[in-house]
Amino acid sequence: MTVINYYQPDAKRDLTFERIVDVPRDLVWAAWTTPAHILKWFTPAPWQTIDCEIDLTPGGIFRTTMRSPEGEEFPNMGCYLEIVKNEKLIFTDMLEPGYKPSPGGFFTAVLTLEDHKQGTLYKVLARHKDEEARKKHEDMGFHDGWGKALDQLVAHMKAVR
């Protein structure tokens, strides 16, 4: 039997983001799994996240609505595929809640959290259906956006602890 490493990035279709943050892993987890926290950090300023719904179960909903600085709203809906408390969240917008195919799906995210002497090793693997989708996500500012959002997550969780 061949063992496949499903977390090995594919340079043609995947984007990665990794950083060590000085916030404990359980607080990073809480930031990702609590709607009230998501509203405070999830969208890079000056954008805002104005609504969030989470059902933290496989097949459960992960829904956000983002608002642009001009006031335009962008709803996003997907579902969770795998949840390992304080360690891993896998979610996708390629499926709606209940694993129903989504007509406008874009990517699947694998978020992993590991203890680190300075806090938490935070890693994201963003998997796309093809090279075009990866390039579009990259051109939209994937690295800058996820970096700014993580900075906001860290600042928010430091303020609430």
PDB file of C-alpha atoms in Angstrom:
ATOM      1  CA  MET A   1       0.000   0.000   0.000  1.00  0.00           C
ATOM      2  CA  THR A   2       1.279   3.468  -0.899  1.00  0.00           C
ATOM      3  CA  VAL A   3       1.224   6.012   1.918  1.00  0.00           C
ATOM      4  CA  ILE A   4       0.373   9.499   0.689  1.00  0.00           C
ATOM      5  CA  ASN A   5       1.348  12.636   2.578  1.00  0.00           C
ATOM      6  CA  TYR A   6      -1.777  14.730   2.058  1.00  0.00           C
ATOM      7  CA  TYR A   7      -0.130  17.762   3.643  1.00  0.00           C
ATOM      8  CA  GLN A   8       2.774  17.981   1.200  1.00  0.00           C
ATOM      9  CA  PRO A   9       2.299  21.191  -0.805  1.00  0.00           C
ATOM     10  CA  ASP A  10       1.901  21.007  -4.568  1.00  0.00           C
ATOM     11  CA  ALA A  11       3.827  24.004  -5.936  1.00  0.00           C
ATOM     12  CA  LYS A  12       1.468  24.322  -8.894  1.00  0.00           C
ATOM     13  CA  ARG A  13      -1.805  24.390  -6.948  1.00  0.00           C
ATOM     14  CA  ASP A  14      -1.065  25.219  -3.312  1.00  0.00           C
ATOM     15  CA  LEU A  15      -0.055  28.257  -1.280  1.00  0.00           C
ATOM     16  CA  THR A  16       1.555  28.100   2.143  1.00  0.00           C
ATOM     17  CA  PHE A  17       1.895  30.470   5.055  1.00  0.00           C
ATOM     18  CA  GLU A  18       3.891  29.831   8.233  1.00  0.00           C
ATOM     19  CA  ARG A  19       4.803  31.929  11.217  1.00  0.00           C
ATOM     20  CA  ILE A  20       5.640  31.630  14.910  1.00  0.00           C
ATOM     21  CA  VAL A  21       3.349  33.780  17.058  1.00  0.00           C
ATOM     22  CA  ASP A  22       3.765  34.680  20.722  1.00  0.00           C
ATOM     23  CA  VAL A  23       0.287  33.527  21.709  1.00  0.00           C
ATOM     24  CA  PRO A  24      -0.446  30.107  23.253  1.00  0.00           C
ATOM     25  CA  ARG A  25      -1.935  27.494  20.955  1.00  0.00           C
ATOM     26  CA  ASP A  26      -5.226  27.257  22.888  1.00  0.00           C
ATOM     27  CA  LEU A  27      -5.819  30.987  22.361  1.00  0.00           C
ATOM     28  CA  VAL A  28      -5.084  30.741  18.635  1.00  0.00           C
ATOM     29  CA  TRP A  29      -7.551  27.847  18.511  1.00  0.00           C
ATOM     30  CA  ALA A  30     -10.189  29.896  20.357  1.00  0.00           C
ATOM     31  CA  ALA A  31      -9.666  32.761  17.901  1.00  0.00           C
ATOM     32  CA  TRP A  32     -10.413  30.401  14.992  1.00  0.00           C
ATOM     33  CA  THR A  33     -13.366  28.585  16.547  1.00  0.00           C
ATOM     34  CA  THR A  34     -15.375  31.319  18.308  1.00  0.00           C
ATOM     35  CA  PRO A  35     -17.567  33.588  16.165  1.00  0.00           C
ATOM     36  CA  ALA A  36     -17.142  36.582  18.511  1.00  0.00           C
ATOM     37  CA  HIS A  37     -13.365  36.352  18.056  1.00  0.00           C
ATOM     38  CA  ILE A  38     -13.582  35.837  14.270  1.00  0.00           C
ATOM     39  CA  LEU A  39     -15.479  39.133  13.996  1.00  0.00           C
ATOM     40  CA  LYS A  40     -12.505  40.973  15.527  1.00  0.00           C
ATOM     41  CA  TRP A  41      -9.602  39.696  13.431  1.00  0.00           C
ATOM     42  CA  PHE A  42     -10.525  37.512  10.448  1.00  0.00           C
ATOM     43  CA  THR A  43     -10.538  40.101   7.651  1.00  0.00           C
ATOM     44  CA  PRO A  44      -7.501  42.343   7.099  1.00  0.00           C
ATOM     45  CA  ALA A  45      -8.326  45.968   7.960  1.00  0.00           C
ATOM     46  CA  PRO A  46      -9.786  48.148   6.608  1.00  0.00           C
ATOM     47  CA  TRP A  47     -12.105  45.309   5.605  1.00  0.00           C
ATOM     48  CA  GLN A  48     -14.374  43.921   8.335  1.00  0.00           C
ATOM     49  CA  THR A  49     -15.971  40.606   9.149  1.00  0.00           C
ATOM     50  CA  ILE A  50     -19.540  41.508  10.066  1.00  0.00           C
ATOM     51  CA  ASP A  51     -21.099  38.072  10.558  1.00  0.00           C
ATOM     52  CA  CYS A  52     -19.905  34.565  11.388  1.00  0.00           C
ATOM     53  CA  GLU A  53     -21.533  31.207  11.981  1.00  0.00           C
ATOM     54  CA  ILE A  54     -19.651  28.118  13.110  1.00  0.00           C
ATOM     55  CA  ASP A  55     -20.764  24.530  13.660  1.00  0.00           C
ATOM     56  CA  LEU A  56     -17.472  22.951  14.691  1.00  0.00           C
ATOM     57  CA  THR A  57     -18.251  19.435  13.477  1.00  0.00           C
ATOM     58  CA  PRO A  58     -17.212  17.616  10.294  1.00  0.00           C
ATOM     59  CA  GLY A  59     -19.662  18.791   7.632  1.00  0.00           C
ATOM     60  CA  GLY A  60     -20.656  21.723   9.850  1.00  0.00           C
ATOM     61  CA  ILE A  61     -20.958  25.268   8.589  1.00  0.00           C
ATOM     62  CA  PHE A  62     -18.171  27.832   8.517  1.00  0.00           C
ATOM     63  CA  ARG A  63     -19.752  31.031   7.238  1.00  0.00           C
ATOM     64  CA  THR A  64     -18.505  34.615   7.252  1.00  0.00           C
ATOM     65  CA  THR A  65     -19.596  37.852   5.673  1.00  0.00           C
ATOM     66  CA  MET A  66     -16.913  40.390   4.875  1.00  0.00           C
ATOM     67  CA  ARG A  67     -17.501  44.097   4.223  1.00  0.00           C
ATOM     68  CA  SER A  68     -15.221  46.154   1.998  1.00  0.00           C
ATOM     69  CA  PRO A  69     -14.219  49.715   2.932  1.00  0.00           C
ATOM     70  CA  GLU A  70     -16.787  50.850   0.327  1.00  0.00           C
ATOM     71  CA  GLY A  71     -19.578  48.952   2.137  1.00  0.00           C
ATOM     72  CA  GLU A  72     -19.945  46.044  -0.296  1.00  0.00           C
ATOM     73  CA  GLU A  73     -20.663  42.711   1.426  1.00  0.00           C
ATOM     74  CA  PHE A  74     -19.113  39.379   0.478  1.00  0.00           C
ATOM     75  CA  PRO A  75     -20.673  36.262   2.020  1.00  0.00           C
ATOM     76  CA  ASN A  76     -18.537  33.117   2.183  1.00  0.00           C
ATOM     77  CA  MET A  77     -19.794  29.682   3.134  1.00  0.00           C
ATOM     78  CA  GLY A  78     -18.126  26.337   3.471  1.00  0.00           C
ATOM     79  CA  CYS A  79     -17.807  23.435   5.816  1.00  0.00           C
ATOM     80  CA  TYR A  80     -15.343  21.762   8.107  1.00  0.00           C
ATOM     81  CA  LEU A  81     -13.729  18.542   6.962  1.00  0.00           C
ATOM     82  CA  GLU A  82     -11.543  17.715   9.970  1.00  0.00           C
ATOM     83  CA  ILE A  83     -11.235  19.131  13.470  1.00  0.00           C
ATOM     84  CA  VAL A  84      -8.552  18.165  16.007  1.00  0.00           C
ATOM     85  CA  LYS A  85      -8.872  20.500  18.989  1.00  0.00           C
ATOM     86  CA  ASN A  86      -5.899  22.855  19.414  1.00  0.00           C
ATOM     87  CA  GLU A  87      -4.053  21.118  16.550  1.00  0.00           C
ATOM     88  CA  LYS A  88      -5.802  21.149  13.188  1.00  0.00           C
ATOM     89  CA  LEU A  89      -8.725  22.661  11.294  1.00  0.00           C
ATOM     90  CA  ILE A  90      -9.465  21.667   7.732  1.00  0.00           C
ATOM     91  CA  PHE A  91     -12.223  23.612   6.021  1.00  0.00           C
ATOM     92  CA  THR A  92     -13.306  24.281   2.470  1.00  0.00           C
ATOM     93  CA  ASP A  93     -15.573  26.504   0.455  1.00  0.00           C
ATOM     94  CA  MET A  94     -15.739  23.811  -2.243  1.00  0.00           C
ATOM     95  CA  LEU A  95     -18.402  22.111  -0.160  1.00  0.00           C
ATOM     96  CA  GLU A  96     -21.372  23.599   1.630  1.00  0.00           C
ATOM     97  CA  PRO A  97     -22.552  22.311   5.012  1.00  0.00           C
ATOM     98  CA  GLY A  98     -23.421  18.635   4.907  1.00  0.00           C
ATOM     99  CA  TYR A  99     -20.736  18.086   2.235  1.00  0.00           C
ATOM    100  CA  LYS A 100     -22.983  19.404  -0.554  1.00  0.00           C
ATOM    101  CA  PRO A 101     -20.966  20.510  -3.626  1.00  0.00           C
ATOM    102  CA  SER A 102     -20.569  24.273  -3.880  1.00  0.00           C
ATOM    103  CA  PRO A 103     -20.932  25.887  -7.300  1.00  0.00           C
ATOM    104  CA  GLY A 104     -18.383  28.611  -6.545  1.00  0.00           C
ATOM    105  CA  GLY A 105     -15.804  26.789  -4.471  1.00  0.00           C
ATOM    106  CA  PHE A 106     -12.285  28.114  -4.469  1.00  0.00           C
ATOM    107  CA  PHE A 107      -9.978  26.362  -1.988  1.00  0.00           C
ATOM    108  CA  THR A 108      -9.475  24.073   0.988  1.00  0.00           C
ATOM    109  CA  ALA A 109      -7.443  25.262   3.977  1.00  0.00           C
ATOM    110  CA  VAL A 110      -5.396  23.081   6.300  1.00  0.00           C
ATOM    111  CA  LEU A 111      -4.547  25.057   9.445  1.00  0.00           C
ATOM    112  CA  THR A 112      -2.162  23.394  11.885  1.00  0.00           C
ATOM    113  CA  LEU A 113      -1.022  24.642  15.268  1.00  0.00           C
ATOM    114  CA  GLU A 114       1.998  23.330  17.166  1.00  0.00           C
ATOM    115  CA  ASP A 115       3.431  24.317  20.516  1.00  0.00           C
ATOM    116  CA  HIS A 116       6.622  26.326  20.171  1.00  0.00           C
ATOM    117  CA  LYS A 117       8.946  27.721  22.844  1.00  0.00           C
ATOM    118  CA  GLN A 118       7.931  31.220  21.692  1.00  0.00           C
ATOM    119  CA  GLY A 119       4.194  30.407  21.567  1.00  0.00           C
ATOM    120  CA  THR A 120       2.626  28.687  18.558  1.00  0.00           C
ATOM    121  CA  LEU A 121       3.878  27.493  15.191  1.00  0.00           C
ATOM    122  CA  TYR A 122       1.039  28.525  12.874  1.00  0.00           C
ATOM    123  CA  LYS A 123       0.880  26.875   9.447  1.00  0.00           C
ATOM    124  CA  VAL A 124      -1.604  27.161   6.607  1.00  0.00           C
ATOM    125  CA  LEU A 125      -1.769  25.060   3.477  1.00  0.00           C
ATOM    126  CA  ALA A 126      -4.257  26.513   0.970  1.00  0.00           C
ATOM    127  CA  ARG A 127      -5.141  23.895  -1.644  1.00  0.00           C
ATOM    128  CA  HIS A 128      -6.703  25.006  -4.924  1.00  0.00           C
ATOM    129  CA  LYS A 129      -8.494  23.058  -7.622  1.00  0.00           C
ATOM    130  CA  ASP A 130      -6.045  24.181 -10.308  1.00  0.00           C
ATOM    131  CA  GLU A 131      -3.113  26.484 -11.065  1.00  0.00           C
ATOM    132  CA  GLU A 132      -5.429  29.282 -12.199  1.00  0.00           C
ATOM    133  CA  ALA A 133      -7.262  29.326  -8.841  1.00  0.00           C
ATOM    134  CA  ARG A 134      -3.940  29.318  -6.954  1.00  0.00           C
ATOM    135  CA  LYS A 135      -2.651  32.229  -9.023  1.00  0.00           C
ATOM    136  CA  LYS A 136      -5.885  34.166  -8.512  1.00  0.00           C
ATOM    137  CA  HIS A 137      -5.670  33.663  -4.734  1.00  0.00           C
ATOM    138  CA  GLU A 138      -2.016  34.680  -4.723  1.00  0.00           C
ATOM    139  CA  ASP A 139      -2.746  37.772  -6.824  1.00  0.00           C
ATOM    140  CA  MET A 140      -5.588  38.723  -4.448  1.00  0.00           C
ATOM    141  CA  GLY A 141      -2.909  39.078  -1.776  1.00  0.00           C
ATOM    142  CA  PHE A 142      -2.923  35.692  -0.043  1.00  0.00           C
ATOM    143  CA  HIS A 143       0.367  36.129   1.818  1.00  0.00           C
ATOM    144  CA  ASP A 144      -0.178  39.760   2.795  1.00  0.00           C
ATOM    145  CA  GLY A 145      -3.816  39.171   3.746  1.00  0.00           C
ATOM    146  CA  TRP A 146      -3.205  36.076   5.850  1.00  0.00           C
ATOM    147  CA  GLY A 147      -0.251  37.858   7.472  1.00  0.00           C
ATOM    148  CA  LYS A 148      -2.297  40.946   8.379  1.00  0.00           C
ATOM    149  CA  ALA A 149      -5.162  38.800   9.640  1.00  0.00           C
ATOM    150  CA  LEU A 150      -2.747  36.813  11.813  1.00  0.00           C
ATOM    151  CA  ASP A 151      -1.304  40.048  13.220  1.00  0.00           C
ATOM    152  CA  GLN A 152      -4.872  41.084  14.097  1.00  0.00           C
ATOM    153  CA  LEU A 153      -5.570  37.669  15.661  1.00  0.00           C
ATOM    154  CA  VAL A 154      -2.480  37.973  17.868  1.00  0.00           C
ATOM    155  CA  ALA A 155      -3.300  41.540  18.949  1.00  0.00           C
ATOM    156  CA  HIS A 156      -6.918  40.613  19.688  1.00  0.00           C
ATOM    157  CA  MET A 157      -6.096  37.504  21.705  1.00  0.00           C
ATOM    158  CA  LYS A 158      -3.432  39.335  23.712  1.00  0.00           C
ATOM    159  CA  ALA A 159      -6.033  41.995  24.560  1.00  0.00           C
ATOM    160  CA  VAL A 160      -8.645  39.464  25.745  1.00  0.00           C
ATOM    161  CA  ARG A 161      -6.455  37.140  27.796  1.00  0.00           C
TER     162      ARG A 161
END
